[in-house]
XYZ file of N, CA and C in Angstrom:
465
model
N 154.369 43.732 17.616
C 153.157 44.621 17.194
C 152.139 43.346 16.452
N 152.979 42.945 15.646
C 151.677 41.684 15.169
C 151.506 40.681 16.204
N 152.190 40.256 17.094
C 151.281 39.590 18.216
C 150.060 40.449 19.114
N 150.514 41.340 19.188
C 149.926 42.113 19.511
C 148.161 42.416 19.056
N 148.255 42.265 17.845
C 147.494 42.557 17.007
C 146.595 41.429 16.969
N 147.573 40.389 16.944
C 146.851 38.687 16.165
C 145.991 38.533 17.853
N 146.818 39.082 19.136
C 145.951 38.707 20.256
C 144.784 39.485 20.324
N 144.634 40.793 19.834
C 143.630 41.238 20.164
C 142.506 41.031 19.381
N 142.874 40.493 17.939
C 142.063 39.485 16.898
C 141.329 38.370 17.566
N 142.204 37.772 18.132
C 141.440 36.267 18.736
C 140.949 36.595 19.967
N 141.356 37.652 20.583
C 140.003 38.040 21.653
C 139.031 38.547 21.368
N 138.740 39.370 20.048
C 137.515 39.781 19.778
C 136.755 38.554 19.062
N 137.744 38.187 18.357
C 136.437 36.699 17.698
C 136.033 35.816 18.691
N 137.025 35.708 19.782
C 136.393 34.880 21.073
C 135.224 35.627 21.551
N 135.068 36.917 21.891
C 134.584 37.537 22.446
C 132.910 37.695 21.599
N 133.512 37.654 20.635
C 132.217 37.480 19.028
C 131.691 36.463 19.437
N 131.914 35.142 19.571
C 131.572 33.578 19.635
C 131.099 33.589 20.896
N 131.628 34.038 21.839
C 131.034 34.089 23.345
C 129.672 34.841 23.184
N 129.450 36.000 22.797
C 128.238 36.483 22.468
C 127.304 35.817 21.680
N 127.481 35.669 20.438
C 126.582 35.028 19.591
C 126.246 33.263 20.355
N 126.654 32.860 21.089
C 126.332 31.562 21.955
C 125.650 32.133 23.199
N 125.727 32.949 23.857
C 124.790 33.423 24.470
C 123.927 33.983 23.864
N 123.436 34.318 23.043
C 122.279 34.925 22.055
C 121.483 33.826 21.764
N 122.254 32.487 21.407
C 121.789 31.472 20.703
C 121.064 30.536 22.083
N 122.054 30.539 23.028
C 121.472 30.251 24.284
C 119.852 30.872 24.915
N 119.822 32.037 24.668
C 119.168 32.590 25.160
C 117.866 32.581 24.226
N 117.858 32.381 23.203
C 117.105 32.544 22.041
C 116.327 31.136 22.113
N 117.133 29.961 22.436
C 116.423 28.964 22.759
C 115.405 28.235 23.613
N 115.679 29.428 24.812
C 114.788 29.444 25.713
C 113.310 30.332 25.238
N 113.858 31.284 25.074
C 112.928 32.382 24.308
C 112.131 32.178 23.739
N 112.393 31.690 22.440
C 111.664 31.100 21.273
C 111.310 30.238 21.515
N 111.106 29.209 22.640
C 110.308 27.942 22.389
C 108.918 27.807 22.938
N 108.570 26.726 22.629
C 106.839 26.674 22.617
C 106.503 26.728 24.005
N 105.409 27.679 24.265
C 104.570 27.390 25.486
C 104.697 26.100 26.220
N 104.827 26.309 27.181
C 104.237 24.563 27.991
C 102.552 24.650 28.020
N 101.853 23.524 27.773
C 100.509 23.456 27.958
C 99.940 23.522 29.425
N 99.310 24.111 28.988
C 98.490 24.103 30.577
C 98.017 22.546 30.997
N 98.174 21.994 32.585
C 97.875 20.776 32.408
C 96.640 20.212 32.875
N 95.974 19.070 32.356
C 94.826 19.042 32.315
C 94.695 17.852 33.549
N 93.286 17.871 33.818
C 93.037 17.115 34.777
C 93.193 15.583 34.413
N 93.590 14.411 35.255
C 93.536 13.319 34.828
C 92.308 12.745 34.704
N 91.358 12.991 35.581
C 89.710 12.071 35.533
C 88.856 13.837 35.209
N 87.657 13.573 34.376
C 87.212 14.780 34.358
C 86.042 14.582 35.670
N 85.598 15.452 36.596
C 84.755 15.846 37.358
C 83.170 15.895 37.014
N 82.792 15.643 35.315
C 81.812 16.074 34.887
C 80.937 14.674 35.095
N 80.042 14.575 35.580
C 78.752 13.811 35.726
C 78.478 12.992 34.630
N 78.324 11.527 34.211
C 77.699 11.531 32.988
C 76.346 11.505 33.229
N 75.935 12.002 31.990
C 74.343 11.882 31.842
C 73.930 10.873 31.284
N 72.637 10.406 31.801
C 72.371 9.378 31.194
C 72.011 8.817 29.943
N 72.101 8.110 29.264
C 71.911 7.549 27.794
C 70.849 8.219 27.269
N 70.495 8.948 26.316
C 69.251 9.282 26.106
C 68.188 8.485 25.447
N 68.671 7.134 24.691
C 68.068 5.903 24.202
C 68.645 5.005 24.814
N 67.340 4.119 25.296
C 68.033 3.124 26.047
C 66.791 1.357 25.763
N 67.210 0.840 24.531
C 65.902 -0.085 23.842
C 66.237 -1.404 24.861
N 66.593 -1.677 25.908
C 67.016 -2.576 27.198
C 67.008 -3.991 25.818
N 67.460 -3.652 24.953
C 68.195 -5.044 23.943
C 66.744 -5.060 22.967
N 65.907 -4.573 23.141
C 64.643 -4.467 21.852
C 65.179 -4.033 20.464
N 65.188 -4.827 19.409
C 65.318 -4.591 18.007
C 64.463 -3.289 17.627
N 64.755 -2.690 16.605
C 63.462 -1.892 15.801
C 61.997 -2.155 16.036
N 61.788 -3.620 15.413
C 60.877 -3.734 15.453
C 59.673 -3.958 16.635
N 60.626 -4.690 17.890
C 59.843 -4.336 18.720
C 59.461 -3.243 19.550
N 60.939 -2.237 19.527
C 60.881 -0.801 20.098
C 59.736 0.013 19.536
N 59.120 -0.149 18.144
C 58.415 0.497 17.430
C 57.140 0.041 18.021
N 56.823 -1.093 18.398
C 55.632 -1.827 18.939
C 54.874 -1.181 20.323
N 56.300 -1.166 20.823
C 56.314 -0.562 22.249
C 56.002 0.732 22.472
N 56.400 1.511 21.252
C 56.027 2.897 21.053
C 54.560 2.988 20.655
N 54.343 2.192 19.594
C 52.955 2.375 19.290
C 51.999 1.945 19.933
N 51.887 1.054 21.279
C 51.448 0.466 22.152
C 51.007 1.543 23.659
N 52.501 2.511 23.566
C 52.130 3.059 24.595
C 51.824 4.483 24.378
N 51.471 5.051 22.916
C 50.946 5.913 22.353
C 49.259 5.748 22.120
N 48.753 4.669 21.718
C 47.570 3.771 21.770
C 46.779 3.605 22.966
N 47.552 3.413 23.896
C 46.601 3.140 25.287
C 46.740 4.313 26.240
N 46.533 5.536 25.921
C 46.997 6.401 26.564
C 47.955 6.779 27.840
N 49.183 6.357 27.642
C 50.275 6.289 28.454
C 51.119 7.723 28.137
N 50.543 8.672 27.584
C 50.936 9.997 27.286
C 52.288 9.775 26.341
N 52.335 9.262 25.301
C 53.489 8.897 24.658
C 52.943 9.484 23.397
N 53.778 10.485 22.775
C 53.072 11.434 21.632
C 54.382 11.757 20.637
N 55.408 11.088 21.059
C 56.629 10.963 20.343
C 56.517 10.752 18.812
N 57.830 10.404 18.288
C 57.870 9.576 17.052
C 57.708 7.743 17.411
N 57.308 7.245 16.468
C 57.546 5.813 16.237
C 58.726 5.849 15.753
N 60.048 5.700 16.035
C 61.154 5.610 15.571
C 61.893 4.462 15.964
N 61.089 3.678 16.789
C 62.130 2.766 17.392
C 63.250 3.185 18.597
N 63.618 4.162 18.724
C 64.328 4.759 19.441
C 63.663 4.957 20.786
N 63.556 4.193 22.013
C 63.143 4.352 23.153
C 64.110 5.368 24.162
N 63.680 6.667 23.834
C 64.149 7.684 24.619
C 63.580 8.273 25.658
N 63.640 9.240 26.151
C 63.384 9.873 27.560
C 61.426 9.966 27.456
N 61.277 10.100 26.570
C 59.319 10.371 26.108
C 59.060 9.120 26.275
N 59.208 8.373 25.818
C 59.032 6.832 25.903
C 59.218 6.055 27.101
N 60.323 6.224 27.583
C 60.438 5.658 29.021
C 59.777 6.608 29.951
N 59.226 7.951 29.643
C 58.435 8.554 30.753
C 57.006 8.035 30.351
N 56.512 7.516 29.603
C 55.572 6.930 28.872
C 55.443 5.446 29.906
N 56.276 4.834 29.594
C 56.418 3.793 30.308
C 56.341 3.453 31.666
N 56.882 4.608 32.264
C 57.047 4.973 33.687
C 55.798 5.163 34.287
N 54.492 5.808 33.584
C 53.163 6.054 34.216
C 52.572 4.611 33.864
N 53.068 3.956 32.569
C 52.261 2.570 32.744
C 52.596 1.438 34.293
N 53.873 1.530 34.420
C 54.347 1.122 36.039
C 53.807 1.467 37.206
N 53.628 2.885 37.056
C 52.999 3.394 38.250
C 51.794 2.954 38.203
N 50.982 2.949 37.235
C 49.633 2.527 37.727
C 49.444 0.835 37.364
N 50.440 0.492 37.342
C 50.387 -1.275 37.258
C 51.153 -2.052 38.279
N 52.457 -1.593 38.240
C 53.554 -2.434 39.028
C 54.059 -1.645 40.000
N 53.592 -0.631 40.829
C 54.224 -0.159 41.784
C 55.371 1.128 41.911
N 55.673 1.491 40.557
C 56.746 2.209 40.203
C 56.140 3.396 41.272
N 57.302 4.208 41.939
C 56.859 5.010 42.700
C 58.166 6.646 42.472
N 58.938 6.137 41.536
C 59.911 7.388 41.433
C 59.420 8.282 40.509
N 60.351 9.065 40.364
C 59.392 10.424 39.442
C 59.533 9.835 38.217
N 58.839 10.714 37.056
C 58.324 10.369 36.006
C 59.457 11.061 35.118
N 60.211 10.341 35.094
C 61.810 11.352 34.269
C 62.548 10.940 33.301
N 61.791 10.168 32.705
C 62.677 8.981 31.507
C 63.587 8.436 31.598
N 64.141 8.647 32.652
C 65.491 7.633 33.237
C 65.320 6.341 33.464
N 66.050 5.675 32.930
C 65.819 4.112 32.851
C 67.076 4.006 34.332
N 66.385 4.068 35.469
C 67.021 3.604 36.708
C 66.716 2.478 37.479
N 67.353 2.135 38.462
C 66.713 1.130 39.231
C 65.460 0.860 39.237
N 65.065 1.873 40.061
C 63.216 2.049 40.221
C 62.420 1.246 39.100
N 62.732 1.998 38.143
C 61.741 1.853 36.638
C 62.350 0.382 35.945
N 63.719 -0.162 36.497
C 64.096 -1.570 35.599
C 63.282 -2.675 37.000
N 63.229 -2.153 38.408
C 62.313 -2.807 39.482
C 60.958 -3.269 39.224
N 60.367 -1.642 38.834
C 58.795 -2.026 38.350
C 58.682 -2.812 37.205
N 59.400 -2.994 36.193
C 59.661 -3.410 34.615
C 59.698 -5.040 35.293
N 60.728 -5.287 36.156
C 60.483 -6.487 36.669
C 59.376 -7.412 36.978
N 58.720 -6.336 38.139
C 57.635 -6.794 38.859
C 56.395 -7.269 37.828
N 56.517 -6.158 36.519
C 55.468 -6.290 35.223
C 55.958 -7.666 34.355
N 56.948 -7.992 34.304
C 57.370 -9.133 33.276
C 57.380 -10.289 34.309
N 57.262 -10.556 35.579
C 57.322 -11.650 36.484
C 56.058 -12.499 35.858
N 54.781 -12.115 36.112
C 53.807 -12.875 35.393
C 53.881 -13.261 34.340
N 53.210 -13.088 32.956
C 52.711 -13.274 31.764
C 53.858 -13.187 31.142
N 55.094 -13.008 31.445
C 56.275 -12.917 30.306
C 57.656 -13.665 30.420
N 57.326 -14.459 31.916
C 58.743 -15.577 32.227
C 59.556 -14.440 32.456
N 59.587 -13.671 33.387
C 60.505 -13.695 34.177
C 60.445 -13.876 35.481
N 61.833 -14.646 35.931
C 61.695 -15.252 37.247
C 63.087 -14.979 37.794
N 63.715 -13.978 37.495
C 64.819 -13.145 38.517
C 64.166 -12.258 39.691
N 65.393 -12.242 40.361
C 64.716 -11.434 41.257
C 64.560 -10.286 41.209
N 63.764 -9.467 42.061
C 63.336 -7.888 41.613
C 64.586 -7.098 42.174
N 65.748 -6.917 41.501
C 66.852 -6.187 41.777
C 67.087 -4.912 41.148
N 66.424 -4.632 40.520
C 66.641 -3.244 39.475
C 67.516 -3.229 38.479
N 68.447 -4.397 38.196
C 69.721 -4.631 37.159
C 68.431 -5.541 35.814
N 68.828 -4.537 35.154
C 68.574 -4.929 33.555
C 69.448 -6.191 33.097
N 69.403 -7.221 33.473
C 70.216 -8.231 32.952
C 69.407 -9.013 32.218
N 70.079 -10.264 31.700
C 69.684 -11.127 30.130
C 68.308 -11.302 30.186
N 67.501 -11.915 31.543
C 66.387 -12.248 31.926
C 65.504 -10.988 31.951
N 65.715 -10.098 32.263
C 64.881 -9.056 32.120
C 64.989 -8.704 30.736
N 65.961 -8.279 29.755
C 66.061 -7.955 28.723
C 65.213 -8.915 27.767
N 65.041 -10.313 28.213
C 64.541 -11.369 27.463
C 62.822 -10.937 27.736
N 62.543 -11.285 28.888
C 61.112 -10.661 29.259
C 60.394 -9.430 28.653
N 61.551 -8.800 28.460
C 60.810 -7.311 28.241
C 60.631 -7.745 26.548
N 61.693 -8.477 25.668
C 61.452 -8.763 24.326
C 60.037 -9.569 24.097
N 59.875 -10.132 24.960
C 58.641 -10.705 25.112
C 57.127 -10.068 25.341
N 56.891 -9.248 26.319
C 56.444 -8.138 26.391
C 55.879 -7.140 25.105
N 57.396 -6.575 24.655
C 57.234 -5.852 23.516
C 56.382 -6.611 22.316
N 56.770 -7.969 22.530
C 55.987 -8.572 20.907
C 54.594 -8.500 21.426
N 54.135 -8.671 22.686
C 52.781 -8.832 22.925
C 52.241 -7.468 22.405
N 52.762 -6.387 22.871
C 52.432 -5.434 22.605
C 52.315 -5.136 21.250
N 53.035 -5.424 20.355
C 53.261 -5.183 18.837
C 52.175 -5.926 18.096
N 51.638 -6.670 19.082
C 50.095 -7.777 18.100
C 49.082 -6.652 18.630
N 49.052 -6.032 19.798
C 48.003 -5.122 20.103
C 47.884 -3.653 18.806
N 49.111 -3.365 18.506
C 48.988 -2.405 17.691
C 48.772 -2.509 16.317
């Protein structure tokens, strides 16, 4: 009888251990943190153009250019803050359309059409000797700085 009681106790303890182990195994998956949603590796959003593009001009030169754009009726009415943003470039595009063959939209975006017209403007008096390629390289930026210095003197 003792053997029978010992066997029943051992079977009961084993069963209880099995139930507890099963409950713990179920709890480990049931209470696990949720799997995060997968994220795309690259964004499909198109990058917006920079809001400010001084093309290498420092504060002094950029404020001089803004002052000149304002005083010479190119439609710049923004702040003279040294930040060549959309309004500054729209005024510059108006100037370039009138003087240097800019044919693109007056949108304030400093794209290749704006840069090409700027390069044409800089070719004569401001020492730009590179190609009219629409890329604002070091030669374009240096000539643009000379242009801005000249405009600052007028302001």
